[in-house]
Structures are given as C-alpha cells and as structure tokens.
Coordinates of C-alpha atoms and ligand atoms in Angstrom, one line a residue:
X1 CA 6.6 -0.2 -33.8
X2 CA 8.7 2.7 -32.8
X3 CA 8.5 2.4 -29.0
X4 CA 11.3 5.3 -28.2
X5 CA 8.5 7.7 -30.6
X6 CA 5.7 6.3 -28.5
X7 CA 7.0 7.0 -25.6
X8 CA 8.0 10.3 -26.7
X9 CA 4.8 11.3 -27.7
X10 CA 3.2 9.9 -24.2
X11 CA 5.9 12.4 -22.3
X12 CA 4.9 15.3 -24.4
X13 CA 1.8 14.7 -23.8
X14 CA 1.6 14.4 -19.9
X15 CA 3.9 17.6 -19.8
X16 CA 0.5 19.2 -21.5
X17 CA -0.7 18.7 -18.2
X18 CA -3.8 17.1 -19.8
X19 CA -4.0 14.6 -17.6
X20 CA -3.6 16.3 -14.3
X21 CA -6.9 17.5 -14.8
X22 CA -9.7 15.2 -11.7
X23 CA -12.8 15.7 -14.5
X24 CA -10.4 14.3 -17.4
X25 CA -9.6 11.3 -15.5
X26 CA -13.4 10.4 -14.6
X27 CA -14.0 11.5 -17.9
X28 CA -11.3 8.3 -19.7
X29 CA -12.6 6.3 -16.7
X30 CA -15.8 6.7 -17.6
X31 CA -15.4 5.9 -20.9
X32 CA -13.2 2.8 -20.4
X33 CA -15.9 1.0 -18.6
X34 CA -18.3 1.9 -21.4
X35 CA -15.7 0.4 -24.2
X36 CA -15.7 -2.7 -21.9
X37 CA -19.7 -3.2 -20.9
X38 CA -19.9 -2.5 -24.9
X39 CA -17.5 -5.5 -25.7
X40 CA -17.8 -7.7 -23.2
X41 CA -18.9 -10.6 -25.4
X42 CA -15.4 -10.4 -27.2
X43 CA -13.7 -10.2 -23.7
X44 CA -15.6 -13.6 -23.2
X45 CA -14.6 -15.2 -26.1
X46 CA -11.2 -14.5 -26.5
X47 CA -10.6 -16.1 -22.5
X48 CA -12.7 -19.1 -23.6
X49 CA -10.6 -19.9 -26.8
X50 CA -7.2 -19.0 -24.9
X51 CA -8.0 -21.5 -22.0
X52 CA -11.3 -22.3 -21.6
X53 CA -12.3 -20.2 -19.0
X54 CA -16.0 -19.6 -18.5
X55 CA -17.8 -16.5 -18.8
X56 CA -18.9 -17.1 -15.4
X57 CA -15.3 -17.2 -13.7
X58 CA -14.0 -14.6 -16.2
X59 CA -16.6 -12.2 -14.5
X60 CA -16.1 -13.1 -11.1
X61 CA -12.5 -13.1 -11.1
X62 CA -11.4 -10.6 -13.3
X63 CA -14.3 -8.1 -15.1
X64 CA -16.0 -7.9 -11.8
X65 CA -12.9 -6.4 -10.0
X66 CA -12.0 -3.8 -13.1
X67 CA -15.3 -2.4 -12.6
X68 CA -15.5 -2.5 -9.2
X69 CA -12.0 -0.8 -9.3
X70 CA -13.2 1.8 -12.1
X71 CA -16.1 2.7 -10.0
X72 CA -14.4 3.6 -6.5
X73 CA -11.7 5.4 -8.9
X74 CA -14.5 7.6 -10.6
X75 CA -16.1 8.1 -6.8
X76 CA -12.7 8.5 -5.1
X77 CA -10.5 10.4 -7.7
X78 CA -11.3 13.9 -6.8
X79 CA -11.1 12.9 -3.3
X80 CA -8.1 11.2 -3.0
X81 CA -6.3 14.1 -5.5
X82 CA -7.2 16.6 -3.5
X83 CA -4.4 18.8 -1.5
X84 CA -4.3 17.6 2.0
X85 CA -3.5 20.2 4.7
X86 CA -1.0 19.0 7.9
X87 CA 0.0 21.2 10.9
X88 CA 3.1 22.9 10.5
X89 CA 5.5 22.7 13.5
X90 CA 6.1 25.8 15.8
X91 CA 9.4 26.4 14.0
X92 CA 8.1 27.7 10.9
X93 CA 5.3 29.6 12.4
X94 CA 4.1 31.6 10.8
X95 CA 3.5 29.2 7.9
X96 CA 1.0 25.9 6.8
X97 CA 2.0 22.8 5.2
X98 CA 0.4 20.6 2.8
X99 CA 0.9 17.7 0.4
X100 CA 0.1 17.5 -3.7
X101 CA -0.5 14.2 -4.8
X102 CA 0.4 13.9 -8.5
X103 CA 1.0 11.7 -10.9
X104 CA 4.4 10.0 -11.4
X105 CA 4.3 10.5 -15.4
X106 CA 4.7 7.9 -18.2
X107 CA 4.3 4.5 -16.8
X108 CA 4.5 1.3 -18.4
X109 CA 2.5 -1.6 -17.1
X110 CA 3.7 -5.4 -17.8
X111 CA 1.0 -8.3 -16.7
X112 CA 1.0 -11.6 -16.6
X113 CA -0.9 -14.5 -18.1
X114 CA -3.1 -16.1 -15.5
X115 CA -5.8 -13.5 -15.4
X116 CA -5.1 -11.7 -17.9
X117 CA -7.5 -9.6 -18.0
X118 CA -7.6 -8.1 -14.6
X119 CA -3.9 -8.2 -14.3
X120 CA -3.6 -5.9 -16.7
X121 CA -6.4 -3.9 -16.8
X122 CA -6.7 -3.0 -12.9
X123 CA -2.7 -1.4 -13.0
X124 CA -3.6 0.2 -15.9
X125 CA -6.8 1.9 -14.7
X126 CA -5.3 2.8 -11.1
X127 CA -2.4 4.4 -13.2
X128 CA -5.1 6.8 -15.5
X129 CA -7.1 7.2 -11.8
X130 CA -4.1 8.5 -10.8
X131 CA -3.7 11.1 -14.1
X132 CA -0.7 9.3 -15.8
X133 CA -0.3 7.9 -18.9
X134 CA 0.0 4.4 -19.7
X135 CA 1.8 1.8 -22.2
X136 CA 0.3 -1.5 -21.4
X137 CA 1.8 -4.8 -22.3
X138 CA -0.2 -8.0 -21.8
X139 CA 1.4 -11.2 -21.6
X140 CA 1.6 -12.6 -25.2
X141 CA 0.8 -16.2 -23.9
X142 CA -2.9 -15.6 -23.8
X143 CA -2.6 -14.4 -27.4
X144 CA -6.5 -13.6 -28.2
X145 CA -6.9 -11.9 -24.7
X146 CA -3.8 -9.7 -25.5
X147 CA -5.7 -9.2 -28.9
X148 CA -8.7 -8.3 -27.6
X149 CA -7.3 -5.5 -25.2
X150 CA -4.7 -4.0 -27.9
X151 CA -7.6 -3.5 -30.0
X152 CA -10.1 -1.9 -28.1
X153 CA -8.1 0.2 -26.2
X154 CA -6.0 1.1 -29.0
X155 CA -9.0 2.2 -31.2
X156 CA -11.0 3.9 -28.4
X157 CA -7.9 6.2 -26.9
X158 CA -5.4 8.1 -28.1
X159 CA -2.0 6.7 -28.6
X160 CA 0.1 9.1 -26.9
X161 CA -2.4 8.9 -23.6
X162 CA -3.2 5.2 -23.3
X163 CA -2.0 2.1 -25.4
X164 CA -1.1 -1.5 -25.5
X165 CA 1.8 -2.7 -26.9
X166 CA 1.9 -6.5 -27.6
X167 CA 4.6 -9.3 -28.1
X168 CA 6.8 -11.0 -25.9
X169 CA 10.6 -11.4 -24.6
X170 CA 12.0 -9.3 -27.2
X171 CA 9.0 -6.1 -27.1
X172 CA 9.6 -6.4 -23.4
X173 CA 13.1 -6.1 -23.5
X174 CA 13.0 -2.8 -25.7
X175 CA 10.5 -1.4 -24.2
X176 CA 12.6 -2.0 -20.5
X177 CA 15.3 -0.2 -22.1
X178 CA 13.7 3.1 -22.1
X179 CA 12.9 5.3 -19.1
X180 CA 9.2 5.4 -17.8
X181 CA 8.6 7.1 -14.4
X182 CA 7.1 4.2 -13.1
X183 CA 7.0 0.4 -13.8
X184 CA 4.1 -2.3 -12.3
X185 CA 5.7 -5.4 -13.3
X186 CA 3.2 -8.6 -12.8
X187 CA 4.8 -12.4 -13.3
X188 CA 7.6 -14.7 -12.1
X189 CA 10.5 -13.6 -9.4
X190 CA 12.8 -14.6 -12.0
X191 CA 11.9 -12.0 -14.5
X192 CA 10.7 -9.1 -11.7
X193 CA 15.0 -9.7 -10.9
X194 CA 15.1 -8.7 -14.8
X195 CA 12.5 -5.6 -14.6
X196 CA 14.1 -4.7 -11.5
X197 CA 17.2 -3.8 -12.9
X198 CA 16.0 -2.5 -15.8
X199 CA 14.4 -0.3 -13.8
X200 CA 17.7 0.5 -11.9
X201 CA 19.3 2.6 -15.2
X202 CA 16.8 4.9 -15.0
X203 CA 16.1 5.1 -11.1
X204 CA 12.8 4.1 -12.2
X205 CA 10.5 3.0 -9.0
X206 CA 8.9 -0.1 -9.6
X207 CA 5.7 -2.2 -8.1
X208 CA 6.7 -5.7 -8.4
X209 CA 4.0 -8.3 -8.2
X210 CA 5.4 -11.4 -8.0
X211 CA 4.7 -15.8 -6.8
X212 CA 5.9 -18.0 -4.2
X213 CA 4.2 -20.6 -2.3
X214 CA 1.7 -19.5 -0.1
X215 CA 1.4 -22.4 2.6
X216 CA -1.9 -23.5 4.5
X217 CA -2.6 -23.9 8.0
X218 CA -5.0 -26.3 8.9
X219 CA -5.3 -26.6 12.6
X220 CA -7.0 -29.6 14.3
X221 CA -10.0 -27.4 15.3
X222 CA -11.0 -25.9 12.7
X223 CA -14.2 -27.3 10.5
X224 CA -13.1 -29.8 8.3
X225 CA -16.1 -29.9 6.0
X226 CA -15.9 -26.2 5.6
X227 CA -12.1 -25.9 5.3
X228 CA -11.9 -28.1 2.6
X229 CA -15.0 -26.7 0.7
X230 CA -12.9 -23.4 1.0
X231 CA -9.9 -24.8 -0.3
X232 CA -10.9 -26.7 -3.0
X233 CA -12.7 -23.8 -4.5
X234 CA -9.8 -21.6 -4.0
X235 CA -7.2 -24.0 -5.1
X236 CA -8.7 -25.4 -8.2
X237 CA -10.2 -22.0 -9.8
X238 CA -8.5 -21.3 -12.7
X239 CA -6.6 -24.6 -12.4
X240 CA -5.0 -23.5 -10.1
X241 CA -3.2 -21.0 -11.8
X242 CA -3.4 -18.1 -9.4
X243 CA -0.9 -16.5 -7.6
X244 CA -2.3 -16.5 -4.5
X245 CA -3.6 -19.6 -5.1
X246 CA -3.1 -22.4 -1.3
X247 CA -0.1 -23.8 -3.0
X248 CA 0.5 -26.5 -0.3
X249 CA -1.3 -27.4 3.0
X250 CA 0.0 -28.3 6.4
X251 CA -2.1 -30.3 8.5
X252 CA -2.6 -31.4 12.2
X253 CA -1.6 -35.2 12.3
X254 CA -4.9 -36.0 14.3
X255 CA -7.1 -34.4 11.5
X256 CA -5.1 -35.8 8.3
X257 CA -7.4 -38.8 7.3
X258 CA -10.8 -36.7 7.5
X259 CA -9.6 -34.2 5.9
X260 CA -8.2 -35.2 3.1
X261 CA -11.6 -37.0 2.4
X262 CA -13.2 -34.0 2.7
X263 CA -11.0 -32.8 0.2
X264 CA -11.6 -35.7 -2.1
X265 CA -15.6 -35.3 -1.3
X266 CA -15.6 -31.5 -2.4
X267 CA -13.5 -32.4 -5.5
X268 CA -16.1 -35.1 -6.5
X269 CA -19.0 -33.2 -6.4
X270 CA -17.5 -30.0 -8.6
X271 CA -15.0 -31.0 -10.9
X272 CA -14.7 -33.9 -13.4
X273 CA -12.2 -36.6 -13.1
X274 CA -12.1 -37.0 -16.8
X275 CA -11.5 -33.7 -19.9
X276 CA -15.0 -32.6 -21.0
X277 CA -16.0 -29.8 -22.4
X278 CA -17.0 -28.9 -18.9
X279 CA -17.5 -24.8 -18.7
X280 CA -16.0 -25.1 -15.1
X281 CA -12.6 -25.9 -15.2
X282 CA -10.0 -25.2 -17.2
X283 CA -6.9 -26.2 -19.3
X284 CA -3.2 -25.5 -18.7
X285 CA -2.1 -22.2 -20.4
X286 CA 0.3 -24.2 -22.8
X287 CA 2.2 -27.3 -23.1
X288 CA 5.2 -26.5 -21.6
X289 CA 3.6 -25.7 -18.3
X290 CA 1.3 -29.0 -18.9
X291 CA 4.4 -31.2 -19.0
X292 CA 6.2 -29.6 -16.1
X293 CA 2.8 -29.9 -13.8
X294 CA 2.6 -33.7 -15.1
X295 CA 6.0 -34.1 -14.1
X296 CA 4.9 -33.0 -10.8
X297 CA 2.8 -35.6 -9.9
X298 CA 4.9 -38.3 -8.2
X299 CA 2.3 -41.0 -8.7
X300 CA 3.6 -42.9 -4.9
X301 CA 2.0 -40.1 -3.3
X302 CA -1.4 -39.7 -5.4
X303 CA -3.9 -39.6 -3.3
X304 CA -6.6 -38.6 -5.4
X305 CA -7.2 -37.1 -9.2
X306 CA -4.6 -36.1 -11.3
X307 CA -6.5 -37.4 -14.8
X308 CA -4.2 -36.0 -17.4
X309 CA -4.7 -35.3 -21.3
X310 CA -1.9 -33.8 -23.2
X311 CA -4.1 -32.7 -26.1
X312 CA -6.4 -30.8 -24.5
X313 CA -3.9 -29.8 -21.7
X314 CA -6.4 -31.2 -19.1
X315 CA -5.0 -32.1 -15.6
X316 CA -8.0 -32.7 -13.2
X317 CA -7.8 -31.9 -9.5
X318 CA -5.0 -33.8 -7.9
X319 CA -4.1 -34.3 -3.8
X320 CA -0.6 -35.9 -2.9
X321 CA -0.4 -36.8 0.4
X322 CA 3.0 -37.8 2.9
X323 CA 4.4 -35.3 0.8
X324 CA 8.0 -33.8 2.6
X325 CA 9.6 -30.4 2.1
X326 CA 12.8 -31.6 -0.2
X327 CA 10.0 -33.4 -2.3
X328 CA 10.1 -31.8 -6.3
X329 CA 6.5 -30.8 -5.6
X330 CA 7.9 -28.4 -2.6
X331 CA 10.8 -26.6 -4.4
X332 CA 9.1 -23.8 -7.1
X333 CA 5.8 -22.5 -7.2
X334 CA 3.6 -25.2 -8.7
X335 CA 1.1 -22.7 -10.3
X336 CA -1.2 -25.5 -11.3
X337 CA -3.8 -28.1 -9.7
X338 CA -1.5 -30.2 -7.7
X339 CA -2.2 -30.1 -4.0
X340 CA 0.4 -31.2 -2.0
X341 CA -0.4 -32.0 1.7
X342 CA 2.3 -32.3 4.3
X343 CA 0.9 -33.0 8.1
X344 CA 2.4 -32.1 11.2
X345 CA 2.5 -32.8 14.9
X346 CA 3.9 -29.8 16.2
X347 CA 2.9 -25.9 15.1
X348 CA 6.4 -24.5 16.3
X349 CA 8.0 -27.1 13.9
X350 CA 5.4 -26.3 11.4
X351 CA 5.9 -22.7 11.3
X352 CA 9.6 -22.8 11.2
X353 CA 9.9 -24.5 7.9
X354 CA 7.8 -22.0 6.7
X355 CA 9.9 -19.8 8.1
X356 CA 12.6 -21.7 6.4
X357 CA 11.4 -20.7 2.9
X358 CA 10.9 -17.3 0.9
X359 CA 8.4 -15.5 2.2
X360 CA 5.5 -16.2 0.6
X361 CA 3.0 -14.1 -1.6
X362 CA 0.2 -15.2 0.8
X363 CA -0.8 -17.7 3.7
X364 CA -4.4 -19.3 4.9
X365 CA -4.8 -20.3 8.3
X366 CA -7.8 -22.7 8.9
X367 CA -8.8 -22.9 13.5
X368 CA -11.4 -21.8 15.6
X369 CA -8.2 -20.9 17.8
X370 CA -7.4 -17.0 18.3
X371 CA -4.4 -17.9 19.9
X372 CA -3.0 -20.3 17.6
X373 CA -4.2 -17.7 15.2
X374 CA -2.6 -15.2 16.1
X375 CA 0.6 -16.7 16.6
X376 CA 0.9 -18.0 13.0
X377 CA -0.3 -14.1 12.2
X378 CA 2.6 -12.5 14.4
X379 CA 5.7 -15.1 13.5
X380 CA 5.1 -15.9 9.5
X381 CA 6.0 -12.9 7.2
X382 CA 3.7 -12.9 3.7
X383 CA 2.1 -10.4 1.7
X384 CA -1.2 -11.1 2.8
X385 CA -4.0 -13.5 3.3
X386 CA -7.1 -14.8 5.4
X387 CA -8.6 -16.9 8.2
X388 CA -10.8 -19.3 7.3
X389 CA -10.9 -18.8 3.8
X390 CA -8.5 -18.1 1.3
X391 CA -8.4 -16.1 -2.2
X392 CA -11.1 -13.9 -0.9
X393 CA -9.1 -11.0 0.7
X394 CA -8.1 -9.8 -2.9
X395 CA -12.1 -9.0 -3.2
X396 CA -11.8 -6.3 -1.0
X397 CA -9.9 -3.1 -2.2
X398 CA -9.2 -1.9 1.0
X399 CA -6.9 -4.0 1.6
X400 CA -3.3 -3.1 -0.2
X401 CA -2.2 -6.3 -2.4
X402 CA 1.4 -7.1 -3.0
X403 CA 3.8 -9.4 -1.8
X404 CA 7.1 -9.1 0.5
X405 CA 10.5 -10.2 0.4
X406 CA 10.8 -12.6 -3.1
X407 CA 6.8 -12.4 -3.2
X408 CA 7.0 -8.8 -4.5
X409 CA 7.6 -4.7 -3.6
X410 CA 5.1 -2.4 -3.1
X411 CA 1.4 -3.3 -3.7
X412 CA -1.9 -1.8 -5.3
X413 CA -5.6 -2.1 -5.3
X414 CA -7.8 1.0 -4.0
X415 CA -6.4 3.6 -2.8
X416 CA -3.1 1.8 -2.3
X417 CA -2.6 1.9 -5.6
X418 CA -3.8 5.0 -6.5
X419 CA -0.5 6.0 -3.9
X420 CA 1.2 3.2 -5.9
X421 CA 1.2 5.6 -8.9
X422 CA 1.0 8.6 -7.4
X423 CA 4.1 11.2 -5.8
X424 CA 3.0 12.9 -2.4
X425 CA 4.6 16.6 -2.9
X426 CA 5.2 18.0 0.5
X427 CA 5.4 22.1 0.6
X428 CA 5.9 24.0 3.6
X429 CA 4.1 27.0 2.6
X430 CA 5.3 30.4 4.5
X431 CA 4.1 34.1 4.6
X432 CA 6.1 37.1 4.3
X433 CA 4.5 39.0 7.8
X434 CA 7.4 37.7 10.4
X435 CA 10.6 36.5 9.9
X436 CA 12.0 35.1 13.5
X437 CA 15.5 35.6 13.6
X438 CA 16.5 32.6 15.5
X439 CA 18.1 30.4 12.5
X440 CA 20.2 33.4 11.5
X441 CA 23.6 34.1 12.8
X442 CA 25.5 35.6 15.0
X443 CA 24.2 32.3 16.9
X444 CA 23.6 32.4 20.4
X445 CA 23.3 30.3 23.7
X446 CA 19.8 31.7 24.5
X447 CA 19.0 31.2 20.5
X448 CA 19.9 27.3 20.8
X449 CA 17.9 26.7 24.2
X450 CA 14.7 28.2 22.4
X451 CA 15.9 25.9 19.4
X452 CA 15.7 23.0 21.4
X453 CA 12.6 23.7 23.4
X454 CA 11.0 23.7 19.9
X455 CA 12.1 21.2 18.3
X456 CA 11.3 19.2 21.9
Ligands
NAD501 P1 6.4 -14.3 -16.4 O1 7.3 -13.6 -15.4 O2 6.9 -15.4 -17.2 O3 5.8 -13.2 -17.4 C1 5.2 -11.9 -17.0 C2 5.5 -10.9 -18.0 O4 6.9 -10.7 -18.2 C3 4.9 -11.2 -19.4 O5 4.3 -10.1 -19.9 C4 6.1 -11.6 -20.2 O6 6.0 -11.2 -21.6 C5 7.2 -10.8 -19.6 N1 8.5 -11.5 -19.7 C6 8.8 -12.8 -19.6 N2 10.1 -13.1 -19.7 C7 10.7 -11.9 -19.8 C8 12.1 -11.5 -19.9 N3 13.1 -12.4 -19.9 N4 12.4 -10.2 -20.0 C9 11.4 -9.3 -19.9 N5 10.1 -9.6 -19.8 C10 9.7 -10.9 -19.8 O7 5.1 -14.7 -15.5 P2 3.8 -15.4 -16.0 O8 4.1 -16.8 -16.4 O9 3.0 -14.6 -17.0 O10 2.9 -15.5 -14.7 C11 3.2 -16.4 -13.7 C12 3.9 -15.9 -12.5 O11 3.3 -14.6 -12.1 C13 3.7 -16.7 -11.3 O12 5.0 -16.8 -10.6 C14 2.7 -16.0 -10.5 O13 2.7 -16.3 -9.1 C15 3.0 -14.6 -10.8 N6 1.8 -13.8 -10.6 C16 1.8 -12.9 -9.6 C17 0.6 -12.1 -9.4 C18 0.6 -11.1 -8.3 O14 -0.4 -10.3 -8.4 N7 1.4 -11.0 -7.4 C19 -0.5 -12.3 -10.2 C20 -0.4 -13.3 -11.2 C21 0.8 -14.0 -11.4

C-alpha cells in the first residue's frame, strides 16, 4: 500500500473541515458502535483463536470499555467541543477571551498486542471523538484480531477518514517516517524510544503508553483473604499479560506465610494447574514470549504453579517466593503469570528500592492504614493505581491513564483523552470602541506605575 497517498488523501480530507463538524463525529461514533454490536461474534472468535481468550473476558476487558468510551464520547462531544469563555485581565479591557478546542489533524494510532482490541480501538475512537482522522495499526502478533478490525473498519468507513493499516516492523517503520500531527504509541519502552524519535523529525507530539513493573504493597494490616482474592484475579487475567498487571508484591515479614497461602487457596479454586481447554485462562501470545516466561521460573524459589506446556503455550499460575531485587525475575517487565514475592521488615527500606527502579506504570497498596497509605501515595512516583484493589482504576474514565517517567507521556481515557488529541486555541478577542494608550510610546513614569498596578 501507498501509505505517503493515504496519508495524503487523509490531510486533504481534514482540511475539508469535514470532520470539525460535533453532529459528524456522533454521527461515525454512532455508527462505529453499530459495526461493532453487528459483528461482535467475529470480534469473539478471532481473540479466541489468537489466544484463547473467552468471550467473557474479551467483553469485560476490552468491548465493554470501547462502548462505554463511545457512549460518554457521543454524550460529551458537543460538550467538551464547545468554546469555553475565561475572564480577560484588566489590561486588555475592553476585550473577552476564550479557547477553541480542535482537533490536532491526521493522527496515526499504533497498539499493542495484549488487548488488542481495546488498545486500539479506545485511541482510535477518542481521536474521531475529538474530529481527526485516523490511520490505525494493530499489532500484527494477534494476527486474526488485527484481521478482524482491518476489515470491518476498512469496509464500513472511508479510507481517507478512518483506516487500518496492518503488518509489522517494516509497515511501522514507513508509516513513522511520515508526518502525522499526532502519534498514540501503545507497547514496550524500547520501541516508544523508537516512536519517540520518529516523532521528533516532524515535531510530532506523541502519547506514549508504555510497561514497567508496577510493585505491590501489602501491609501487615490489611485483609489477607481479600488481598489475595484481589490479586490473583488481577494478576492472572489475561495471563498476566497486562500492563498494569501487580508485576511483583512486597510483603510485611509477619504476614508472608498466610499470605502466600491465601494466594495459593485463590489460585486453587479458579485456575487449573494442568492445560485444558478451560474458557478461563489463557495461553502465551507466542512462543518466544513462552520460552522467555519459562525461563523465568527459577524452580529453587517455586512456591506454587507454574505447570508448563510448550505446545499449547500454557503456563499455569505461578508464585516464587524469597525472591530478591538482583533476581532475573526482578530485572524487565515479566508480562506474564509469574508472581514474584519479595517480603520486607521495614516500609522505608521497602519504598526506597522502589524508589530505586523506573518509575512504574502503576502501584497497589494493600492496609487498613491511611497513614501508611498515604505515605506510600506521597513518596512513590507511578502513573497510577489503587488501594485495596488493583487493575480496577482503568474502569473508570475519569481518571486520566498513562504512565510517567519510562512508564509513558501523556495519558488518555475520557475526557483526558479527548484533550489528548485535541489543541486548546486561546484568542484574546478585542473590540474596536477604546484603545487605551498606555502600551504606546512616548513611555512614561505615571504610564509604568498604572502598568504595574495592573499587572499586580
Ligand atoms: P511492542 O512495543 O513490541 O509493540 C507495540 C507496537 O509497536 C506493535 O504494533 C508493533 O508492531 C510495533 N513495533 C514493534 N517493534 C517496532 C519497531 N522496531 N519499530 C516500530 N514499531 C515497532 O509491545 P507489545 O509486545 O505489543 O506490548 C507489550 C508491551 O506494551 C509491554 O511492555 C506492556 O507493558 C506495554 N503495554 C502498555 C500499555 C499501556 O496502556 N500503558 C498497554 C498494553 C501494553
């Protein structure tokens, strides 16, 4: 495909001004949800024969949240569109002031495997909410999921308003070489570095959602049974192949051994130890990431799980315990269901090696203690997270989502990310009936005393 003609035809066609239009957006928004509620059977399939996920997860954590997200933007579009009035300092009396928000342009959104759905869809959507146009490329692991989307979005919208492009490395590359006005970028800190730069010819503003290890604080107050139900549901969803997924836990000494058998307890009674055909857990995306988790598993500090069968790319639930920070388990992301559990005497010590490491993309804290947890709240730096639970903030969309520091720039969901692809154009509009002369030379002692009063 001719991507420098697509995109070509995508710029001529938001300088129509087409898309600006609140009643066009709701309009493609509107009919987006209806090409989805009309497919979602194929939606279903395509996830279960890429990985085995369920049609019950793949609705609740990923159609679920596209239309949710569709529906606030259809409510909230003409709202959050709208020209917003602000006071106009004395200065420029006699005068208002107001802001435009518009759309950046021709944006290109990347996603990345793990949901594939939703992380590709919900940029996308926010981004047409927001009255741009969109090239969307899914991540070509999940090859009938990327199918899926290229062709029903392709055949229900017009190419130079809304399309997927699919493929890999190579498509990425090209299509990184051309200039978009914006670029959401979903996947790995090593290649958000690459999209980054990309991005950097062209001057191109970038959302970058990125990993990291989001740690776990569980404090010797908390409720162990409940904590560890929490977790484990959190943690081994999607086999634990979420980004903001408890990628490692840090426990009070006195509370170690009961809780990690409540972790083993809650693993018992939902998951299987052995591969089955099982519609509630699911297989590694591909084999390469199958033998790097299995590698992972230092068998001296199994505590529980960790079944493995390379054919179907099954890993079941595993816990390592007496695990230590320069440990393999501790040094990259482990984007998979390995839990590593590291306990600790001291929450000062605790949060310093924390500290120590990237800032995270998220981080759950487990007490009944306000203090303690609002301590860990005020000195640890992530994106974002939650007390007593984890995973769960990302259901609300009032809350922005995104990471900091290696975790990611800039974040989206709601109205976040309608701002996300959005430009706020500020005018200071004046009126022709006085003209003050105080800016205008021959300057003047008395002129600069007013000046100064003014400007306080
Ligand atoms: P990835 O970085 O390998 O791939 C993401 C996208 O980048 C894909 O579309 C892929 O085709 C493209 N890509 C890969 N290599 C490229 C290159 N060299 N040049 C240009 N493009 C390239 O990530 P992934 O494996 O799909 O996803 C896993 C990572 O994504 C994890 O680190 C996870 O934490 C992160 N993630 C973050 C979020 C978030 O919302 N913050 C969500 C899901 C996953």
């Amino acid at each position: 495909m001719d991507l420098g003609n697509l995109l070509k035809q995508q710029r001529d066609y938001f300088n129509s001004d087409e898309t600006k239009a609140v009643s066009f957006r709701i309009e493609q928004l509107k009919r987006f949800k209806h090409v989805l509620k009309e497919n979602e059977d194929l939606f279903y399939k395509a996830i279960y024969e890429d990985f085995g996920k369920s049609e019950f997860e793949t609705y609740v954590t990923e159609l679920s949240l596209v239309y949710h997200e569709i529906s606030s933007y259809i409510k909230n579009t003409p709202k959050w569109s709208k020209q917003k009035r602000v006071s106009t300092s004395l200065v420029n009396f006699p005068a208002k002031s107001y802001i435009i928000p518009e759309p950046l342009g021709n944006t290109l959104v990347i996603g990345a495997w793990n949901y594939p759905y939703q992380l590709s869809l919900l940029p996308a959507i926010t981004a047409l909410a927001a009255g741009n146009t969109v090239i969307l490329k899914p991540s070509e692991l999940p090859t009938k999921t990327s199918a899926v989307m290229a062709e029903l979005i392709n055949s229900n919208f017009p190419k130079n308003y809304f399309h997927v492009v699919e493929g890999g490395v190579d498509v990425t590359t090209e299509l990184l070489n051309h200039r978009f006005d914006k670029i959401f970028f979903t996947g790995s800190t090593k290649v958000g570095k690459i999209v980054y730069q990309a991005a950097a010819k062209h001057l191109t503003p970038v959302t970058l959602e990125l990993g990291g290890k989001s740690p776990t604080f569980v404090l010797a107050d908390t409720n162990i049974k409940m904590t560890a139900k929490r977790i484990v549901w959190a943690k081994f969803l999607n086999a634990g192949q979420t980004c903001v997924a408890p990628d490692y836990i840090l426990v009070e000494k006195s509370i170690e051994i009961p809780f990690l058998e409540a972790l083993k307890t809650e693993i018992e009674s939902h998951y299987d130890q052995k591969y089955s055909d099982a519609p509630n857990y699911l297989q590694i995306i591909n084999t390469t990431n199958f033998e790097r988790l299995v590698k992972l598993i230092d068998q001296d500090k199994l505590y529980f799980g960790g079944n493995t069968n390379k054919d179907a790319r099954f890993i079941s639930p595993a816990i390592l315990n007496n695990v230590a920070f320069d440990d393999d388990v501790m040094k990259d992301e482990i984007f998979g269901p390995i839990l590593p559990v590291i306990s600790f005497s001291n929450l000062d010590d605790a949060i310093q090696k924390v500290k120590d490491q990237p800032r995270p993309l998220s981080c759950y804290i487990y007490s009944k203690s306000n203090t303690k947890i609002k301590k860990i709240l005020k000195e640890v730096s992530f994106g974002g997270g939650a007390v007593n639970d984890s995973l769960m903030h990302l259901s609300n969309s009032k809350l922005p989502f995104g990471g900091v520091g290696l975790s990611g720039i800039g974040a989206y969901h709601g109205k976040t990310g309608f701002d996300t692809f959005s430009h706020q154009k500020s005018i200071l509009h004046k009126s022709f009936w006085l003209e003050p002369n105080l800016k205008y030379s021959p300057y003047s002692d008395m002129k600069l005393r007013i000046i100064k009063w003014l400007m306080g």
